[in-house]
Coordinates of C-alpha atoms in Angstrom, one line a residue:
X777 CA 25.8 24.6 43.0
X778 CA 23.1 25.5 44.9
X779 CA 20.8 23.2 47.7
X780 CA 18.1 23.9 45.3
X781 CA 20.2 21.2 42.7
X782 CA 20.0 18.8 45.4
X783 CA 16.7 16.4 45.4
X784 CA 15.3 15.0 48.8
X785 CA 16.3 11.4 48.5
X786 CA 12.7 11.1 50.2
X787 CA 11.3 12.0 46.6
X788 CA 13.6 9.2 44.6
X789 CA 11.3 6.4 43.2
X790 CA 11.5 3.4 44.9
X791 CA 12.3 0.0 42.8
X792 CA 10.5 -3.3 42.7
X793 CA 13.4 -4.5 45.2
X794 CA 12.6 -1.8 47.8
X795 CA 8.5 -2.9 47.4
X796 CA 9.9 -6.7 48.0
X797 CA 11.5 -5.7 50.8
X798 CA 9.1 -3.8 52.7
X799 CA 6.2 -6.8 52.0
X800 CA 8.6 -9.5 53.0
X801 CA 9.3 -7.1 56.4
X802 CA 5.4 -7.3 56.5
X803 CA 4.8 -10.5 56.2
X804 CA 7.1 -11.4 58.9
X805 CA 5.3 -8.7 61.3
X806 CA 1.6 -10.8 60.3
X807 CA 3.9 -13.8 61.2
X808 CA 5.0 -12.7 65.0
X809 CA 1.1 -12.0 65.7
X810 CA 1.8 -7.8 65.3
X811 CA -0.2 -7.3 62.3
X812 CA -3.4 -9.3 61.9
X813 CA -4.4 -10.1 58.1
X814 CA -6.9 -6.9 58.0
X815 CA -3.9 -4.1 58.5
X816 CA -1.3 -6.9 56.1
X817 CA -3.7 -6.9 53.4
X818 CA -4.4 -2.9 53.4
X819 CA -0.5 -2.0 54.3
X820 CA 0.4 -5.2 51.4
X821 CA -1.7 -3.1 49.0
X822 CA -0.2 0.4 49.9
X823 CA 3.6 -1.2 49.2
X824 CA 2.5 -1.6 45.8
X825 CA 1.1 1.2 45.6
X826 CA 4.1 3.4 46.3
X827 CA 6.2 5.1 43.9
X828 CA 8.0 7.0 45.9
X829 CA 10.1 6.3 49.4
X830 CA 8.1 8.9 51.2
X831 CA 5.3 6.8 50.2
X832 CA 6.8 3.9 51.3
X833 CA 8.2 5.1 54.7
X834 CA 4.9 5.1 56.7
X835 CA 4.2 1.1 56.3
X836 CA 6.3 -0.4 58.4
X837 CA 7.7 2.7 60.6
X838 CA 5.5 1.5 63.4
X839 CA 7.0 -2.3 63.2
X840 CA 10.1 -2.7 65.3
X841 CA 12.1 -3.8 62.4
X842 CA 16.5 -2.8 62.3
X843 CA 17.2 -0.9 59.4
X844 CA 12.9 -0.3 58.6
X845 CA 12.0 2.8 56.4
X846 CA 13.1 6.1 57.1
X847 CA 13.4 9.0 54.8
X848 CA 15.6 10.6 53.7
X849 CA 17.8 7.5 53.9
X850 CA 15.3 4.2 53.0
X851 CA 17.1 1.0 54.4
X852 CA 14.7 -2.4 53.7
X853 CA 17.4 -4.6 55.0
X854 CA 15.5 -8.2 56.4
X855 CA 18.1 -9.9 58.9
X856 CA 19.0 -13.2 57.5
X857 CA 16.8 -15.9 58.0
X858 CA 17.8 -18.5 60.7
X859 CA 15.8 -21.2 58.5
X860 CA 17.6 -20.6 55.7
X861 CA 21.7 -21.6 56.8
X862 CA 22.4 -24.3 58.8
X863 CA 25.9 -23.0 59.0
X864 CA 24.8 -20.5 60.8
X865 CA 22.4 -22.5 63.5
X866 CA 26.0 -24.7 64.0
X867 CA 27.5 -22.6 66.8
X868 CA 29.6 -24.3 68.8
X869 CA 30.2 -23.6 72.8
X870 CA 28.7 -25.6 75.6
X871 CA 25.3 -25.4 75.1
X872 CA 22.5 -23.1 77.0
X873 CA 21.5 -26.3 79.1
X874 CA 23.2 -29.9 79.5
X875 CA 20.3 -31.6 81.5
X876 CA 16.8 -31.7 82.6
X877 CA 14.9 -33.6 85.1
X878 CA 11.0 -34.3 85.8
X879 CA 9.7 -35.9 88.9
X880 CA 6.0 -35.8 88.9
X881 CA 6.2 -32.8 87.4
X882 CA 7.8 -31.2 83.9
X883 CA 10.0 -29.6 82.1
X884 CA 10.4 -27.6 78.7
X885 CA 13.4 -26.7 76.7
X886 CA 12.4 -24.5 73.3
X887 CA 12.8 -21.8 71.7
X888 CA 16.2 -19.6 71.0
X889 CA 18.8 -22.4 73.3
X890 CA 21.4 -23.6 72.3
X891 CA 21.9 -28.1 72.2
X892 CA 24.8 -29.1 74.2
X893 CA 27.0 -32.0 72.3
X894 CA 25.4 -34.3 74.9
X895 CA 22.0 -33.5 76.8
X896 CA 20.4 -35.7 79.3
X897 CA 16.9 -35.9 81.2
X898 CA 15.2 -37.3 83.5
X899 CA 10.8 -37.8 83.3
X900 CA 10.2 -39.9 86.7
X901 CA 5.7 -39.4 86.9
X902 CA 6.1 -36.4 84.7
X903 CA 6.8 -35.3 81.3
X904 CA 9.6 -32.9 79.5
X905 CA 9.4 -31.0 76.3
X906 CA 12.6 -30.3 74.0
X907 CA 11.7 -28.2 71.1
X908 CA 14.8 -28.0 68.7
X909 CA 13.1 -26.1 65.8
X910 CA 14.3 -22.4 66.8
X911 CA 17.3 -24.0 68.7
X912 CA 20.9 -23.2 67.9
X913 CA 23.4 -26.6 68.0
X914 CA 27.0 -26.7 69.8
X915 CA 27.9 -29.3 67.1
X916 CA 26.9 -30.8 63.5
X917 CA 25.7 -33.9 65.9
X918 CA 24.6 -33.5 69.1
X919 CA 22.8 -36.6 71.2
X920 CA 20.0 -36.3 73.7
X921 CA 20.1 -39.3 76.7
X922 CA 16.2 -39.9 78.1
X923 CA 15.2 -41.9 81.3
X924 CA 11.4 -41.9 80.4
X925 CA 10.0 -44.1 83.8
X926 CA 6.4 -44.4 83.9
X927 CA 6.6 -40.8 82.3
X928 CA 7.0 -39.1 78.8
X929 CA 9.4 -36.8 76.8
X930 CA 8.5 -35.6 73.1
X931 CA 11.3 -34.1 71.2
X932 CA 10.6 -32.2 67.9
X933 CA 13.0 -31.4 65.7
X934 CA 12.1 -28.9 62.4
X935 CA 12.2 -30.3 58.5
X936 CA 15.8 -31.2 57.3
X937 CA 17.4 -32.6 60.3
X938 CA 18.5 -36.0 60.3
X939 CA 17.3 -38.3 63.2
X940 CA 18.6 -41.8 64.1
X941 CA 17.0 -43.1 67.4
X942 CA 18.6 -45.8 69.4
X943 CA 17.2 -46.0 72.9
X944 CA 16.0 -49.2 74.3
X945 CA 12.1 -49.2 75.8
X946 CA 10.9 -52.3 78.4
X947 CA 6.8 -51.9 78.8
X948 CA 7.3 -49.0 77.2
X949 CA 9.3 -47.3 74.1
X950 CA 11.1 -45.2 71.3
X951 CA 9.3 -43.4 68.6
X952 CA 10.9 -44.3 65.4
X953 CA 9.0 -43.1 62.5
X954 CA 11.3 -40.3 62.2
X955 CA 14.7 -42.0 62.4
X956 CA 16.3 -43.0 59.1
X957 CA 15.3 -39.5 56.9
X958 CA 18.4 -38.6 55.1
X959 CA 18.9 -34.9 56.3
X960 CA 19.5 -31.6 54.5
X961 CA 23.5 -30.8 53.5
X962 CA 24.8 -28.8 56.4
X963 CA 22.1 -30.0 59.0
X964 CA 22.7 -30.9 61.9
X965 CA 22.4 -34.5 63.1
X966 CA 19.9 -35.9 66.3
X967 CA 20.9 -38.7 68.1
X968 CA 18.6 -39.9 70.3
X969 CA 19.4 -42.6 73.3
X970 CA 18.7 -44.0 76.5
X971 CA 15.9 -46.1 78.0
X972 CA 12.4 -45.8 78.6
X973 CA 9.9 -48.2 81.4
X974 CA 6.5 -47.7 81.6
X975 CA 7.3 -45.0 79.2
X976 CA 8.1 -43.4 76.1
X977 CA 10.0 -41.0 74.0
X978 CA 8.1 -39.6 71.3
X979 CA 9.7 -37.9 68.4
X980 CA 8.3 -35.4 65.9
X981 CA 9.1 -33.4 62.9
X982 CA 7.2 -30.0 62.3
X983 CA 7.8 -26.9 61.3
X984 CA 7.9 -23.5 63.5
X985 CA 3.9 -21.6 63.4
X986 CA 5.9 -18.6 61.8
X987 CA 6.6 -21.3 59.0
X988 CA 3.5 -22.4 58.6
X989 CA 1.9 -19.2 58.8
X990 CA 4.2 -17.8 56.3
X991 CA 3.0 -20.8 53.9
X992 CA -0.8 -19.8 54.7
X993 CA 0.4 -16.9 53.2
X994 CA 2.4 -17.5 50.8
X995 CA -0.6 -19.4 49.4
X996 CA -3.2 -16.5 49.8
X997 CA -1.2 -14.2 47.9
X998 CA -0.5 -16.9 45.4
X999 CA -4.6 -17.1 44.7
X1000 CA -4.7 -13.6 44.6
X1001 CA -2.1 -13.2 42.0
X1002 CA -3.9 -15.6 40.4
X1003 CA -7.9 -14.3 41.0
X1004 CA -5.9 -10.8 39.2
X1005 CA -4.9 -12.8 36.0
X1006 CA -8.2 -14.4 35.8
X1007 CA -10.0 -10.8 36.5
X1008 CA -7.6 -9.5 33.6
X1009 CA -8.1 -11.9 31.2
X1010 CA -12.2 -11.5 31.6
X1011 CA -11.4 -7.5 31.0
X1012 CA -9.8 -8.0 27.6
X1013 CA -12.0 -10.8 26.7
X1014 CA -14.7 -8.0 27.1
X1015 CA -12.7 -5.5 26.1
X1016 CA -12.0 -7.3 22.7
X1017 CA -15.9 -8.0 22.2
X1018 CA -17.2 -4.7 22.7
X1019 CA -14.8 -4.1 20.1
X1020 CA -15.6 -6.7 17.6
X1021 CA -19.3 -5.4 18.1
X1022 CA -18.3 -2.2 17.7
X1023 CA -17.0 -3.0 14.0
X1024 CA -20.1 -5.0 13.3
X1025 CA -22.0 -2.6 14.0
X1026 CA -19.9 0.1 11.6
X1027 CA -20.0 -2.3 9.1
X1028 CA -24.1 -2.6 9.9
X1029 CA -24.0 0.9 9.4
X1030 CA -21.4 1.1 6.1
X1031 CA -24.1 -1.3 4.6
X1032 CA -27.0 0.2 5.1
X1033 CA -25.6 3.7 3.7
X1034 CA -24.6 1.7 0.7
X1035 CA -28.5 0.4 0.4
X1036 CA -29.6 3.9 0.4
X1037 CA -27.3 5.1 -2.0
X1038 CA -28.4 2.4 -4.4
X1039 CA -32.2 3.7 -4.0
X1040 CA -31.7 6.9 -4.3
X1041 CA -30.0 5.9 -7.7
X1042 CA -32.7 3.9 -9.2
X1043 CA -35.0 6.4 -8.3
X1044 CA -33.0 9.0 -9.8
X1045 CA -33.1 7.0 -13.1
X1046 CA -37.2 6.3 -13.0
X1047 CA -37.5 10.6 -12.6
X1048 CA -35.1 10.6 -15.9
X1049 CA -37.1 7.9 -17.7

C-alpha cells in the first residue's frame, strides 16, 4: 500500500459530538472572561459551520484548553465538571485551612480550598468571608465554629448543600433562612455553630458567576434556536404562498386559453354559416 492510500485524519469529517464539544470548550472560555460574547458568537457560528477537523482546529487552538483541537489527531475532551459530582468535591485530608481570625480587620477564605472537618474564626471589629462554592470538603459534614463580636462573617455555600445552623446570638445573631433545605444526594453537609455579640453570621446560597453566566447563556442560545425556527417557519409559510400563487395564476392562465379557444370556435362556425 502506498502513503497515497492513507487520508490526513485532518480531512475526516467531524461529527455532531466533535461540534458539541468544541462549543461547550467555548462556552467555558466566555465563562472565565477569555472570550467576550462578540469573538463566542462569531467562533459559536464557525463550529457549526465546520465539516471538517481542519476546519474545526483553528477555534479554540488559542484557548488554553488540555486535550483542545489539533490536527491530525482532534481531541475535544472537556475535564469533568466539579459541579456536577459531589463524590468528587468529597476529598478527605485535613483541610487547606483549620482557622481564621479578624481583629479590626478581615479575612477571606474562597475559591479552590479545601473545608477542614472542623473550622473556626474569629471577627473581633472586623469581618471574614468563607466562600464554599468552588471549595473541596475533607468530609460529607464538615462544621464551621464563629465568634462574631461586634463584627460579621457571611458564609455562602453553592445550590445543593444542606445547611443546619445552630449558633447562639446575644444583641446580635444567626442567619437562618437557609438552614433546614434538604440537600442534594451525595452533598456535602454545613454545620454552622458558635456565638455571635453585637454581631452576626450571615448565611447565603448562590451560585458561582461562571454558573450564572453559563445560564445567561444557555438562555441566549435557547432564543436563538428559537428566533431560527420562527425565521424558518416564515420562509416556508412564504415559500408555500408564492407557490399557491404560482398555481393560481397557471390556472388564471389555463382559463383564459380555454376562453380563447371557445371564440375562435364560434367564430369559426359564423365564417361557415
Amino acid at each position: 500500500m502506498t502513503d497515497d492510500a492513507v487520508p490526513d485524519r485532518s480531512d475526516l469529517r467531524a461529527s455532531d459530538a466533535d461540534r458539541e464539544r468544541v462549543a461547550e470548550v467555548l462556552r467555558d472560555a466566555v465563562a472565565e472572561g477569555r472570550l467576550d460574547m462578540a469573538e463566542f458568537e462569531e467562533r459559536l457560528e464557525q463550529t457549526y459551520a465546520a465539516r471538517t477537523y481542519r476546519e474545526l482546529a483553528p477555534v479554540t487552538r488559542d484557548l488554553p484548553v488540555p486535550g483542545a483541537v489539533a490536527p491530525p489527531v482532534v481531541s475535544l475532551h472537556k475535564e469533568s465538571s466539579r459541579d456536577g459530582s459531589w463524590a468528587g468535591r468529597i476529598v478527605g485530608g485535613e483541610g487547606s485551612s483549620t482557622w481564621a481570625v479578624a481583629v479590626m480587620s478581615g479575612f477571606q477564605r474562597k475559591g479552590r480550598w479545601t473545608v477542614p472537618r472542623r473550622f473556626t474564626c474569629v471577627a473581633f471589629w472586623g469581618g471574614g468571608e468563607i466562600d464554599l462554592r468552588e471549595a473541596d470538603f475533607s468530609a460529607g459534614e464538615v462544621e464551621i465554629n464563629c465568634f462574631a463580636v461586634m463584627g460579621g462573617v457571611q458564609i455562602t455555600v453553592p445550590p445543593g448543600v444542606e445547611v443546619v445552623v445552630r449558633g447562639i446570638g446575644v444583641m446580635g445573631g444567626f442567619d437562618q433562612r437557609e438552614s433546614g433545605a434538604v440537600g442534594e444526594p451525595g452533598a456535602p453537609r454545613v454545620v454552622v455553630t458558635g456565638f455571635a455579640f453585637w454581631g452576626g453570621v450571615g448565611v447565603e446560597r448562590k451560585r458561582t458567576r461562571a454558573a450564572r453566566r453559563q445560564e445567561k447563556l444557555d438562555r441566549r442560545a435557547a432564543r436563538r434556536e428559537v428566533r431560527a425556527a420562527f425565521r424558518d417557519d416564515a420562509q416556508e409559510a412564504h415559500r408555500r404562498m408564492l407557490e399557491g400563487h404560482k398555481d393560481l395564476l397557471r390556472g388564471h392562465g389555463r382559463g383564459l386559453g380555454e376562453e380563447r379557444g371557445r371564440r375562435e370556435e364560434r367564430r369559426e362556425r359564423r365564417r361557415e354559416e
